[in-house]
Amino acid sequence: MPKKIPSALRIFAPDNKLNILVLGVDFNYDEMGHRIEQGRTDTLLLVQIDPFLDKINVMSIPRDSLVEISGMGKHKINAAFAYGGI
């Protein structure tokens, strides 16, 4: 039997579906521990919570998907974070 969505999650989207973008980001650091670049996303997940159907859907976005990044041209989607953050 599927589990029900916890009532705490229903507070955020009582009347609509709630979409959440989950990013796992890596950064490079110098020998002093200072971050030396903006980083790229290793993992991209789109999570949708539907309180009416008591469902949570998760879609993984392949990090090598080619996309048009505004002002930058075509790049892999995991580079978008390095160019402009979220």
Short mmCIF file of N, CA and C in Angstrom, two decimals:
data_model
loop_
_atom_site.label_atom_id
_atom_site.label_comp_id
_atom_site.label_asym_id
_atom_site.label_seq_id
_atom_site.Cartn_x
_atom_site.Cartn_y
_atom_site.Cartn_z
N MET A 1 0.85 -1.18 0.00
CA MET A 1 0.00 0.00 0.00
C MET A 1 0.89 1.24 0.00
N PRO A 2 0.62 2.21 -0.90
CA PRO A 2 1.44 3.43 -0.94
C PRO A 2 1.26 4.26 0.33
N LYS A 3 2.33 4.92 0.72
CA LYS A 3 2.28 5.79 1.89
C LYS A 3 1.64 7.12 1.52
N LYS A 4 0.93 7.69 2.45
CA LYS A 4 0.32 9.00 2.24
C LYS A 4 1.36 10.10 2.39
N ILE A 5 1.16 11.21 1.69
CA ILE A 5 2.05 12.36 1.83
C ILE A 5 1.87 12.92 3.24
N PRO A 6 2.98 13.15 3.95
CA PRO A 6 2.87 13.69 5.31
C PRO A 6 2.13 15.03 5.32
N SER A 7 1.35 15.26 6.35
CA SER A 7 0.56 16.49 6.44
C SER A 7 1.44 17.73 6.43
N ALA A 8 2.68 17.63 6.91
CA ALA A 8 3.58 18.79 6.91
C ALA A 8 3.86 19.25 5.49
N LEU A 9 3.94 18.33 4.53
CA LEU A 9 4.17 18.72 3.15
C LEU A 9 2.94 19.35 2.52
N ARG A 10 1.76 19.01 3.00
CA ARG A 10 0.53 19.58 2.45
C ARG A 10 0.43 21.08 2.76
N ILE A 11 1.09 21.55 3.79
CA ILE A 11 1.05 22.97 4.16
C ILE A 11 1.62 23.82 3.04
N PHE A 12 2.66 23.33 2.36
CA PHE A 12 3.32 24.11 1.33
C PHE A 12 2.51 24.21 0.04
N ALA A 13 1.69 23.23 -0.23
CA ALA A 13 0.93 23.22 -1.48
C ALA A 13 -0.49 22.69 -1.22
N PRO A 14 -1.28 23.42 -0.44
CA PRO A 14 -2.60 22.89 -0.09
C PRO A 14 -3.55 22.79 -1.28
N ASP A 15 -3.38 23.68 -2.28
CA ASP A 15 -4.32 23.71 -3.40
C ASP A 15 -3.69 23.33 -4.73
N ASN A 16 -2.39 23.20 -4.79
CA ASN A 16 -1.71 22.96 -6.06
C ASN A 16 -0.59 21.94 -5.89
N LYS A 17 -0.06 21.52 -7.02
CA LYS A 17 1.13 20.68 -7.00
C LYS A 17 2.32 21.56 -6.64
N LEU A 18 3.28 20.97 -5.96
CA LEU A 18 4.49 21.68 -5.57
C LEU A 18 5.66 21.07 -6.33
N ASN A 19 6.41 21.89 -7.05
CA ASN A 19 7.59 21.43 -7.79
C ASN A 19 8.85 21.92 -7.09
N ILE A 20 9.80 21.01 -6.92
CA ILE A 20 11.06 21.34 -6.25
C ILE A 20 12.20 20.87 -7.13
N LEU A 21 13.16 21.74 -7.39
CA LEU A 21 14.36 21.37 -8.13
C LEU A 21 15.44 21.05 -7.13
N VAL A 22 15.98 19.82 -7.21
CA VAL A 22 17.03 19.37 -6.30
C VAL A 22 18.33 19.28 -7.09
N LEU A 23 19.36 20.00 -6.63
CA LEU A 23 20.65 20.00 -7.31
C LEU A 23 21.74 19.54 -6.37
N GLY A 24 22.57 18.64 -6.85
CA GLY A 24 23.77 18.25 -6.15
C GLY A 24 24.93 18.93 -6.84
N VAL A 25 25.63 19.81 -6.15
CA VAL A 25 26.65 20.66 -6.77
C VAL A 25 28.03 20.31 -6.23
N ASP A 26 29.01 20.25 -7.15
CA ASP A 26 30.40 20.03 -6.72
C ASP A 26 31.17 21.33 -6.90
N PHE A 27 32.15 21.54 -6.05
CA PHE A 27 33.00 22.72 -6.10
C PHE A 27 34.46 22.28 -6.02
N ASN A 28 35.35 23.07 -6.59
CA ASN A 28 36.78 22.83 -6.44
C ASN A 28 37.34 23.85 -5.46
N TYR A 29 38.31 23.39 -4.65
CA TYR A 29 38.90 24.24 -3.62
C TYR A 29 40.41 24.26 -3.78
N ASP A 30 41.03 25.38 -3.39
CA ASP A 30 42.50 25.44 -3.42
C ASP A 30 43.05 24.82 -2.13
N GLU A 31 44.37 24.81 -1.99
CA GLU A 31 44.99 24.17 -0.83
C GLU A 31 44.66 24.87 0.49
N MET A 32 44.18 26.10 0.42
CA MET A 32 43.80 26.84 1.63
C MET A 32 42.33 26.61 1.99
N GLY A 33 41.63 25.87 1.17
CA GLY A 33 40.22 25.59 1.43
C GLY A 33 39.25 26.61 0.87
N HIS A 34 39.74 27.53 0.02
CA HIS A 34 38.87 28.53 -0.60
C HIS A 34 38.29 27.97 -1.89
N ARG A 35 37.02 28.22 -2.11
CA ARG A 35 36.37 27.76 -3.34
C ARG A 35 36.94 28.55 -4.51
N ILE A 36 37.33 27.83 -5.58
CA ILE A 36 37.98 28.51 -6.70
C ILE A 36 37.13 28.53 -7.98
N GLU A 37 35.97 27.93 -7.95
CA GLU A 37 35.08 28.04 -9.10
C GLU A 37 33.64 27.92 -8.64
N GLN A 38 32.72 28.30 -9.51
CA GLN A 38 31.30 28.32 -9.16
C GLN A 38 30.75 26.91 -8.95
N GLY A 39 31.24 25.92 -9.68
CA GLY A 39 30.77 24.56 -9.52
C GLY A 39 29.80 24.15 -10.61
N ARG A 40 29.59 22.86 -10.70
CA ARG A 40 28.65 22.30 -11.66
C ARG A 40 27.73 21.33 -10.93
N THR A 41 26.56 21.10 -11.52
CA THR A 41 25.61 20.21 -10.89
C THR A 41 25.88 18.77 -11.32
N ASP A 42 26.08 17.90 -10.34
CA ASP A 42 26.26 16.47 -10.60
C ASP A 42 24.92 15.78 -10.76
N THR A 43 23.96 16.22 -9.98
CA THR A 43 22.65 15.59 -9.94
C THR A 43 21.57 16.65 -10.11
N LEU A 44 20.61 16.38 -10.99
CA LEU A 44 19.47 17.28 -11.18
C LEU A 44 18.20 16.45 -11.09
N LEU A 45 17.37 16.75 -10.12
CA LEU A 45 16.11 16.04 -9.94
C LEU A 45 14.97 17.04 -9.87
N LEU A 46 13.89 16.75 -10.55
CA LEU A 46 12.68 17.55 -10.42
C LEU A 46 11.68 16.71 -9.64
N VAL A 47 11.28 17.22 -8.47
CA VAL A 47 10.36 16.51 -7.59
C VAL A 47 9.02 17.24 -7.62
N GLN A 48 7.96 16.49 -7.83
CA GLN A 48 6.61 17.08 -7.84
C GLN A 48 5.77 16.39 -6.77
N ILE A 49 5.20 17.20 -5.88
CA ILE A 49 4.33 16.69 -4.83
C ILE A 49 2.90 17.05 -5.21
N ASP A 50 2.05 16.04 -5.31
CA ASP A 50 0.64 16.24 -5.66
C ASP A 50 -0.21 15.85 -4.46
N PRO A 51 -0.66 16.83 -3.67
CA PRO A 51 -1.42 16.51 -2.45
C PRO A 51 -2.79 15.92 -2.74
N PHE A 52 -3.34 16.17 -3.93
CA PHE A 52 -4.67 15.64 -4.25
C PHE A 52 -4.63 14.14 -4.54
N LEU A 53 -3.59 13.71 -5.23
CA LEU A 53 -3.46 12.29 -5.57
C LEU A 53 -2.59 11.53 -4.58
N ASP A 54 -2.08 12.23 -3.57
CA ASP A 54 -1.16 11.62 -2.60
C ASP A 54 0.01 10.95 -3.31
N LYS A 55 0.61 11.69 -4.25
CA LYS A 55 1.72 11.14 -5.03
C LYS A 55 2.91 12.08 -5.00
N ILE A 56 4.08 11.50 -5.04
CA ILE A 56 5.32 12.25 -5.22
C ILE A 56 6.01 11.64 -6.44
N ASN A 57 6.27 12.46 -7.44
CA ASN A 57 6.95 12.02 -8.65
C ASN A 57 8.34 12.65 -8.69
N VAL A 58 9.32 11.86 -9.14
CA VAL A 58 10.69 12.35 -9.26
C VAL A 58 11.18 12.05 -10.67
N MET A 59 11.74 13.10 -11.31
CA MET A 59 12.30 12.93 -12.64
C MET A 59 13.77 13.33 -12.58
N SER A 60 14.63 12.45 -13.04
CA SER A 60 16.06 12.74 -13.11
C SER A 60 16.35 13.39 -14.46
N ILE A 61 17.08 14.51 -14.44
CA ILE A 61 17.46 15.20 -15.67
C ILE A 61 18.92 14.83 -15.96
N PRO A 62 19.19 14.16 -17.09
CA PRO A 62 20.58 13.79 -17.41
C PRO A 62 21.47 15.03 -17.47
N ARG A 63 22.58 15.02 -16.75
CA ARG A 63 23.44 16.20 -16.63
C ARG A 63 24.13 16.57 -17.93
N ASP A 64 24.18 15.66 -18.90
CA ASP A 64 24.81 15.96 -20.19
C ASP A 64 23.82 16.41 -21.25
N SER A 65 22.57 16.68 -20.86
CA SER A 65 21.56 17.16 -21.81
C SER A 65 21.98 18.51 -22.36
N LEU A 66 21.94 18.67 -23.69
CA LEU A 66 22.28 19.95 -24.29
C LEU A 66 21.10 20.91 -24.21
N VAL A 67 21.36 22.12 -23.74
CA VAL A 67 20.32 23.14 -23.61
C VAL A 67 20.89 24.48 -24.07
N GLU A 68 20.01 25.39 -24.39
CA GLU A 68 20.39 26.76 -24.72
C GLU A 68 20.42 27.55 -23.42
N ILE A 69 21.60 28.07 -23.07
CA ILE A 69 21.75 28.89 -21.87
C ILE A 69 21.78 30.34 -22.31
N SER A 70 20.89 31.14 -21.79
CA SER A 70 20.74 32.53 -22.20
C SER A 70 22.08 33.27 -22.18
N GLY A 71 22.46 33.80 -23.33
CA GLY A 71 23.69 34.56 -23.45
C GLY A 71 24.95 33.73 -23.56
N MET A 72 24.83 32.41 -23.50
CA MET A 72 26.00 31.54 -23.52
C MET A 72 26.00 30.54 -24.67
N GLY A 73 24.87 30.36 -25.33
CA GLY A 73 24.78 29.38 -26.40
C GLY A 73 24.42 28.01 -25.86
N LYS A 74 24.72 26.95 -26.64
CA LYS A 74 24.39 25.59 -26.24
C LYS A 74 25.50 24.99 -25.38
N HIS A 75 25.07 24.43 -24.26
CA HIS A 75 25.99 23.77 -23.33
C HIS A 75 25.26 22.62 -22.66
N LYS A 76 26.03 21.79 -21.95
CA LYS A 76 25.40 20.76 -21.13
C LYS A 76 24.66 21.45 -19.98
N ILE A 77 23.53 20.89 -19.60
CA ILE A 77 22.71 21.53 -18.57
C ILE A 77 23.45 21.66 -17.24
N ASN A 78 24.42 20.77 -16.96
CA ASN A 78 25.12 20.88 -15.69
C ASN A 78 26.07 22.07 -15.64
N ALA A 79 26.33 22.72 -16.78
CA ALA A 79 27.16 23.93 -16.79
C ALA A 79 26.35 25.18 -16.46
N ALA A 80 25.03 25.11 -16.53
CA ALA A 80 24.19 26.30 -16.30
C ALA A 80 24.43 26.89 -14.91
N PHE A 81 24.61 26.05 -13.91
CA PHE A 81 24.84 26.53 -12.54
C PHE A 81 26.13 27.35 -12.48
N ALA A 82 27.17 26.90 -13.17
CA ALA A 82 28.45 27.62 -13.17
C ALA A 82 28.32 29.00 -13.82
N TYR A 83 27.42 29.12 -14.80
CA TYR A 83 27.25 30.40 -15.49
C TYR A 83 26.36 31.38 -14.74
N GLY A 84 25.41 30.86 -13.97
CA GLY A 84 24.50 31.81 -13.36
C GLY A 84 23.84 31.36 -12.07
N GLY A 85 24.29 30.24 -11.52
CA GLY A 85 23.66 29.75 -10.29
C GLY A 85 22.29 29.16 -10.58
N ILE A 86 21.49 29.11 -9.58
CA ILE A 86 20.16 28.50 -9.72
C ILE A 86 19.38 29.25 -10.78
#
